[in-house]
Amino acid sequence: AQRAAAAAAAANAADTPALLSYGDAFLQSEYEWSEYNLNAANVSRYLTLFDLHAEECDELLEKGLPVPAFANVLKATHAFNVLDARGAIGVAERARYFGRMRAMSRDVAQLWMKKREELGYPLLASAHSDDDTETPEQPVAVPVDDPTASIDTMQTLLLEIGTEELPAADVDLASSQLESSLRAALISARLLDDATGAIKCYATPRRVAVCISGVRGKQPDVAREARGPPAARAFKDGKPTKAAEGFCRGLGVDVADVVVREDGAKKVEYIFANVVDKGQAATTVLPQLMKDVVAGISFGRSMRWEGSSFLFSRPVRWITALYGEKEVTFSLAGIQSSRDTQGMRDDGVSSEAYSVSSAEEYKSVLEKAGIMPEVAQRTKVIREGVCEAAAAVGGKIPAEFIAENDPSALLAEVVNLVESPNFITGTFDEAFLVLPKEILVTLMKKHQRYFPIQETGDSTDDVELLNAFITVANGACDADVVRAGNEAVIRARLSDAEFFYRTDLSTTLADIAPRLDTVTFADELGSLLDKVHRIEKSIPHLASAMNLSDPDRDAALTAAPIMKADLVSQIVVEFTSLAGIMGRHYALRNGHPPSVATAIYEHTLPRFSGDALPTTPAGTLLATADRLDSLTALFAAGHAPKSAADPFALRRTSIGLLSLLLALPAPFPLPPALETAAANLPIPAPPSTIPDILEFLAKRLEVLLLDAPNPPRIDVVRSVLARNADSPLLAARRVASLRHAVETAPDAFGVALEAYGRPARLLRGVKGGVDWGVEPGLLEESAEKELYDA
């Protein structure tokens, strides 16, 4: 908008009449709507609006009116968007709002379909001729068995699934499933030996394919013994019954060839027959086998785009299936398999078809079309290409962006976004380098998939970024046009980021912290500001339990009121992954000591499994207090995880809490800490709350201990957790001690376990347990006295 205004001013100053610019027409309007959505919209009214439109939608659905109900779905989602722009939707509440909007959309769609069905789908009727009927999915054509096929004839099998562009994560998922499923199916069908057959996988955004060599031309015959009905039902008065005759007829054997013997497991006499399953030619078996393999691939989210029930991540557009030089023909989702594959999109939409003469030629056909089908090859080419491009402008790519075998690295994502990498270097105004490095990197990686370029030097140095980036285009293109387009996009995004950042710098964390009161944490549990107040109240108890020094406790007390203030800052509302990072940055800019700033950042750690843990006592305290409050509050409010449903990510929260406690220098008992958290809640915690949380944490702790490298035996872990789960670090230490005893002195441990077992079993039936003490005067044997003294 600023650029448009400048252009308009320059044009007006010229001698010739100027055309109206975009800024002339829309600058003021965009400014006012931005100001409204980001700063001026009334949060409480929009919360009410969302609920009103949702209720109206429900009432309209009950009255059978899906069209006006849908209008209210749109109004409710608009209210949510405004609330989100105002930063009024907390992380915990986001799941509830999305669930509500999805439920409304689903219910409207279901009612709409019901209404259209009642009307006989009039739009479809008018779109097709009267004799048009729905074509059902065609069954697989079973070819006549090839009498010349031999089990000694080996060929290479090719199966390629061509699609619309797949999400990067789904490329790897589909490829791994296709490889494992096809291999397992061939082995099960006796067309492939477990120890033979070289497998080659290919995967790009538009295709996943597998080539398997050593696939037999025919299944080998298999002799087996078939069990029939019990002998008492198979024969009557020495003559075969219909049950026996039907059994033999189904197997193609004579009744005289069956034998009667007792089944070893059930001690009942059955009839048995020896049969030989004749092998079929691969060309007969493969069509249905390959169809089943493709249909069996699943994703977290799938699409349905045609009349059948087939699902895939993105629409399937072609299927290539070859056995050697022969086509394997089958139909799936309205697509007939063939020997044709597709090349690159020439115009962004269509692509040229390429005929594959044999399965062995598949890779070379794609390479001639300019496609790099192998993931490993593209990874190497892209890694080397971006490094060379960065060196050409006097910089280098940060190591974390091109880390190999790291699925979270940008390299792994970009590899699955292109089929033919083309490297283009762009630049942006050096003035934007005043922005914090974290903002620049996040914007380039998350929003644009650009590789940032930093100064050369030792990787351990805090090197600065250059005002340049590398984007990887897909295939041949006009580099100047693509560069200009990407530079325009990043210029606009950086301008927005600069505006948000400078707006944040005009105030302090303490000034914006009260705005947390507009962000709901969860129903009945108040706002994020209420949560922060609860954390503040718990700090003295937790600091004492952790034996924190006075300076560390004071740092935590100072950081607590502003620990989540950055969530309502302009930059974190736009870039949510910077939560904590920007809190630390703003705290330092506001004049807080490094100990306070670090505690603000570290309270977000660990953010995921394997993430870094806090390095300071104050950071550990705040991180622990935050997670204790979340678990206690959400369990008390009835939001405990159920089966696979965990909308508030409490499993991740619990793993984070346990990781924090296991890293403490001394054991930390959970029950008192949970009781402190429960006492600060705005709602009464049911009596079962703390026991339920302890049981929930015990299960997660068991998983953590068993997932560790070189894990202990499961019985060792469970025996310790049965009595010590409420103190995770103590439990981990006792697991290590018990494991040492079991593994280093198994005989002595076995004797001790046997001696302990009898009194334990005797006391198992005593109601209410026992509270007996030892009377030393009753001890007679010297061994007893030595044990007691020890």
mmCIF file of N, CA, C and O in Angstrom, residues 399-435:
data_model
loop_
_atom_site.group_PDB
_atom_site.id
_atom_site.type_symbol
_atom_site.label_atom_id
_atom_site.label_comp_id
_atom_site.label_asym_id
_atom_site.label_seq_id
_atom_site.Cartn_x
_atom_site.Cartn_y
_atom_site.Cartn_z
ATOM 1 N N ALA A 399 23.313 -24.539 8.283
ATOM 2 C CA ALA A 399 23.401 -26.003 8.282
ATOM 3 C C ALA A 399 22.072 -26.670 8.570
ATOM 4 O O ALA A 399 21.758 -27.730 8.003
ATOM 5 N N GLU A 400 21.244 -26.061 9.444
ATOM 6 C CA GLU A 400 20.001 -26.728 9.819
ATOM 7 C C GLU A 400 19.004 -26.792 8.666
ATOM 8 O O GLU A 400 18.043 -27.582 8.706
ATOM 9 N N PHE A 401 19.195 -25.995 7.624
ATOM 10 C CA PHE A 401 18.280 -26.006 6.490
ATOM 11 C C PHE A 401 18.599 -27.121 5.495
ATOM 12 O O PHE A 401 17.735 -27.499 4.703
ATOM 13 N N ILE A 402 19.819 -27.607 5.507
ATOM 14 C CA ILE A 402 20.224 -28.617 4.529
ATOM 15 C C ILE A 402 20.728 -29.877 5.216
ATOM 16 O O ILE A 402 21.479 -30.657 4.639
ATOM 17 N N ALA A 403 20.299 -30.078 6.466
ATOM 18 C CA ALA A 403 20.722 -31.269 7.203
ATOM 19 C C ALA A 403 20.168 -32.520 6.529
ATOM 20 O O ALA A 403 18.984 -32.589 6.179
ATOM 21 N N GLU A 404 21.023 -33.502 6.344
ATOM 22 C CA GLU A 404 20.594 -34.754 5.729
ATOM 23 C C GLU A 404 19.922 -35.642 6.765
ATOM 24 O O GLU A 404 20.225 -35.601 7.953
ATOM 25 N N ASN A 405 18.964 -36.459 6.301
ATOM 26 C CA ASN A 405 18.237 -37.403 7.157
ATOM 27 C C ASN A 405 17.497 -36.698 8.294
ATOM 28 O O ASN A 405 17.290 -37.273 9.358
ATOM 29 N N ASP A 406 17.126 -35.449 8.072
ATOM 30 C CA ASP A 406 16.350 -34.709 9.065
ATOM 31 C C ASP A 406 15.023 -34.315 8.410
ATOM 32 O O ASP A 406 14.970 -33.408 7.582
ATOM 33 N N PRO A 407 13.929 -34.998 8.757
ATOM 34 C CA PRO A 407 12.649 -34.701 8.087
ATOM 35 C C PRO A 407 12.128 -33.305 8.348
ATOM 36 O O PRO A 407 11.275 -32.814 7.614
ATOM 37 N N SER A 408 12.635 -32.641 9.409
ATOM 38 C CA SER A 408 12.172 -31.284 9.702
ATOM 39 C C SER A 408 12.954 -30.217 8.943
ATOM 40 O O SER A 408 12.576 -29.042 8.955
ATOM 41 N N ALA A 409 14.046 -30.593 8.301
ATOM 42 C CA ALA A 409 14.849 -29.624 7.557
ATOM 43 C C ALA A 409 14.109 -29.190 6.296
ATOM 44 O O ALA A 409 13.345 -29.961 5.701
ATOM 45 N N LEU A 410 14.350 -27.960 5.862
ATOM 46 C CA LEU A 410 13.708 -27.456 4.657
ATOM 47 C C LEU A 410 14.094 -28.293 3.445
ATOM 48 O O LEU A 410 13.281 -28.481 2.532
ATOM 49 N N LEU A 411 15.309 -28.810 3.424
ATOM 50 C CA LEU A 411 15.762 -29.632 2.304
ATOM 51 C C LEU A 411 14.820 -30.805 2.063
ATOM 52 O O LEU A 411 14.438 -31.089 0.919
ATOM 53 N N ALA A 412 14.417 -31.491 3.137
ATOM 54 C CA ALA A 412 13.548 -32.665 2.996
ATOM 55 C C ALA A 412 12.201 -32.288 2.400
ATOM 56 O O ALA A 412 11.615 -33.061 1.633
ATOM 57 N N GLU A 413 11.701 -31.112 2.731
ATOM 58 C CA GLU A 413 10.415 -30.679 2.181
ATOM 59 C C GLU A 413 10.537 -30.282 0.726
ATOM 60 O O GLU A 413 9.713 -30.672 -0.114
ATOM 61 N N VAL A 414 11.552 -29.496 0.398
ATOM 62 C CA VAL A 414 11.703 -29.013 -0.973
ATOM 63 C C VAL A 414 11.957 -30.167 -1.937
ATOM 64 O O VAL A 414 11.493 -30.139 -3.088
ATOM 65 N N VAL A 415 12.668 -31.188 -1.490
ATOM 66 C CA VAL A 415 12.923 -32.363 -2.340
ATOM 67 C C VAL A 415 11.608 -32.955 -2.842
ATOM 68 O O VAL A 415 11.521 -33.427 -3.983
ATOM 69 N N ASN A 416 10.564 -32.909 -1.990
ATOM 70 C CA ASN A 416 9.273 -33.479 -2.370
ATOM 71 C C ASN A 416 8.312 -32.451 -2.956
ATOM 72 O O ASN A 416 7.119 -32.733 -3.109
ATOM 73 N N LEU A 417 8.821 -31.269 -3.288
ATOM 74 C CA LEU A 417 7.991 -30.247 -3.933
ATOM 75 C C LEU A 417 8.331 -30.059 -5.397
ATOM 76 O O LEU A 417 7.590 -29.393 -6.124
ATOM 77 N N VAL A 418 9.453 -30.637 -5.847
ATOM 78 C CA VAL A 418 9.874 -30.451 -7.239
ATOM 79 C C VAL A 418 10.278 -31.782 -7.854
ATOM 80 O O VAL A 418 10.709 -32.702 -7.162
ATOM 81 N N GLU A 419 10.104 -31.871 -9.173
ATOM 82 C CA GLU A 419 10.543 -33.049 -9.920
ATOM 83 C C GLU A 419 11.838 -32.775 -10.674
ATOM 84 O O GLU A 419 12.601 -33.689 -10.960
ATOM 85 N N SER A 420 12.053 -31.505 -10.995
ATOM 86 C CA SER A 420 13.238 -31.119 -11.752
ATOM 87 C C SER A 420 13.736 -29.797 -11.176
ATOM 88 O O SER A 420 13.270 -28.725 -11.575
ATOM 89 N N PRO A 421 14.648 -29.830 -10.207
ATOM 90 C CA PRO A 421 15.034 -28.603 -9.499
ATOM 91 C C PRO A 421 15.747 -27.601 -10.387
ATOM 92 O O PRO A 421 16.589 -27.947 -11.214
ATOM 93 N N ASN A 422 15.381 -26.338 -10.194
ATOM 94 C CA ASN A 422 15.961 -25.216 -10.928
ATOM 95 C C ASN A 422 16.203 -24.101 -9.902
ATOM 96 O O ASN A 422 15.267 -23.612 -9.277
ATOM 97 N N PHE A 423 17.454 -23.692 -9.714
ATOM 98 C CA PHE A 423 17.824 -22.799 -8.609
ATOM 99 C C PHE A 423 17.828 -21.338 -9.068
ATOM 100 O O PHE A 423 18.452 -20.987 -10.073
ATOM 101 N N ILE A 424 17.110 -20.513 -8.296
ATOM 102 C CA ILE A 424 16.999 -19.091 -8.626
ATOM 103 C C ILE A 424 17.323 -18.280 -7.379
ATOM 104 O O ILE A 424 16.733 -18.499 -6.307
ATOM 105 N N THR A 425 18.258 -17.375 -7.499
ATOM 106 C CA THR A 425 18.674 -16.525 -6.384
ATOM 107 C C THR A 425 17.971 -15.176 -6.480
ATOM 108 O O THR A 425 17.948 -14.556 -7.547
ATOM 109 N N GLY A 426 17.391 -14.751 -5.374
ATOM 110 C CA GLY A 426 16.725 -13.458 -5.315
ATOM 111 C C GLY A 426 17.299 -12.615 -4.190
ATOM 112 O O GLY A 426 18.061 -13.105 -3.341
ATOM 113 N N THR A 427 16.952 -11.350 -4.170
ATOM 114 C CA THR A 427 17.438 -10.435 -3.138
ATOM 115 C C THR A 427 16.278 -9.619 -2.585
ATOM 116 O O THR A 427 15.183 -9.586 -3.162
ATOM 117 N N PHE A 428 16.533 -8.975 -1.445
ATOM 118 C CA PHE A 428 15.572 -8.038 -0.878
ATOM 119 C C PHE A 428 16.346 -6.864 -0.286
ATOM 120 O O PHE A 428 17.579 -6.916 -0.152
ATOM 121 N N ASP A 429 15.644 -5.810 0.048
ATOM 122 C CA ASP A 429 16.255 -4.575 0.517
ATOM 123 C C ASP A 429 17.058 -4.828 1.797
ATOM 124 O O ASP A 429 16.580 -5.470 2.734
ATOM 125 N N GLU A 430 18.305 -4.337 1.826
ATOM 126 C CA GLU A 430 19.152 -4.514 3.008
ATOM 127 C C GLU A 430 18.533 -3.902 4.256
ATOM 128 O O GLU A 430 18.851 -4.311 5.376
ATOM 129 N N ALA A 431 17.647 -2.923 4.096
ATOM 130 C CA ALA A 431 17.025 -2.277 5.254
ATOM 131 C C ALA A 431 16.247 -3.279 6.102
ATOM 132 O O ALA A 431 16.097 -3.089 7.315
ATOM 133 N N PHE A 432 15.764 -4.374 5.497
ATOM 134 C CA PHE A 432 14.998 -5.369 6.254
ATOM 135 C C PHE A 432 15.878 -6.201 7.175
ATOM 136 O O PHE A 432 15.368 -6.930 8.026
ATOM 137 N N LEU A 433 17.187 -6.126 7.016
ATOM 138 C CA LEU A 433 18.080 -6.898 7.881
ATOM 139 C C LEU A 433 18.088 -6.389 9.318
ATOM 140 O O LEU A 433 18.663 -7.032 10.197
ATOM 141 N N VAL A 434 17.452 -5.266 9.573
ATOM 142 C CA VAL A 434 17.335 -4.797 10.962
ATOM 143 C C VAL A 434 16.358 -5.665 11.747
ATOM 144 O O VAL A 434 16.360 -5.654 12.985
ATOM 145 N N LEU A 435 15.515 -6.388 11.039
ATOM 146 C CA LEU A 435 14.592 -7.304 11.719
ATOM 147 C C LEU A 435 15.381 -8.427 12.384
ATOM 148 O O LEU A 435 16.439 -8.834 11.889
#
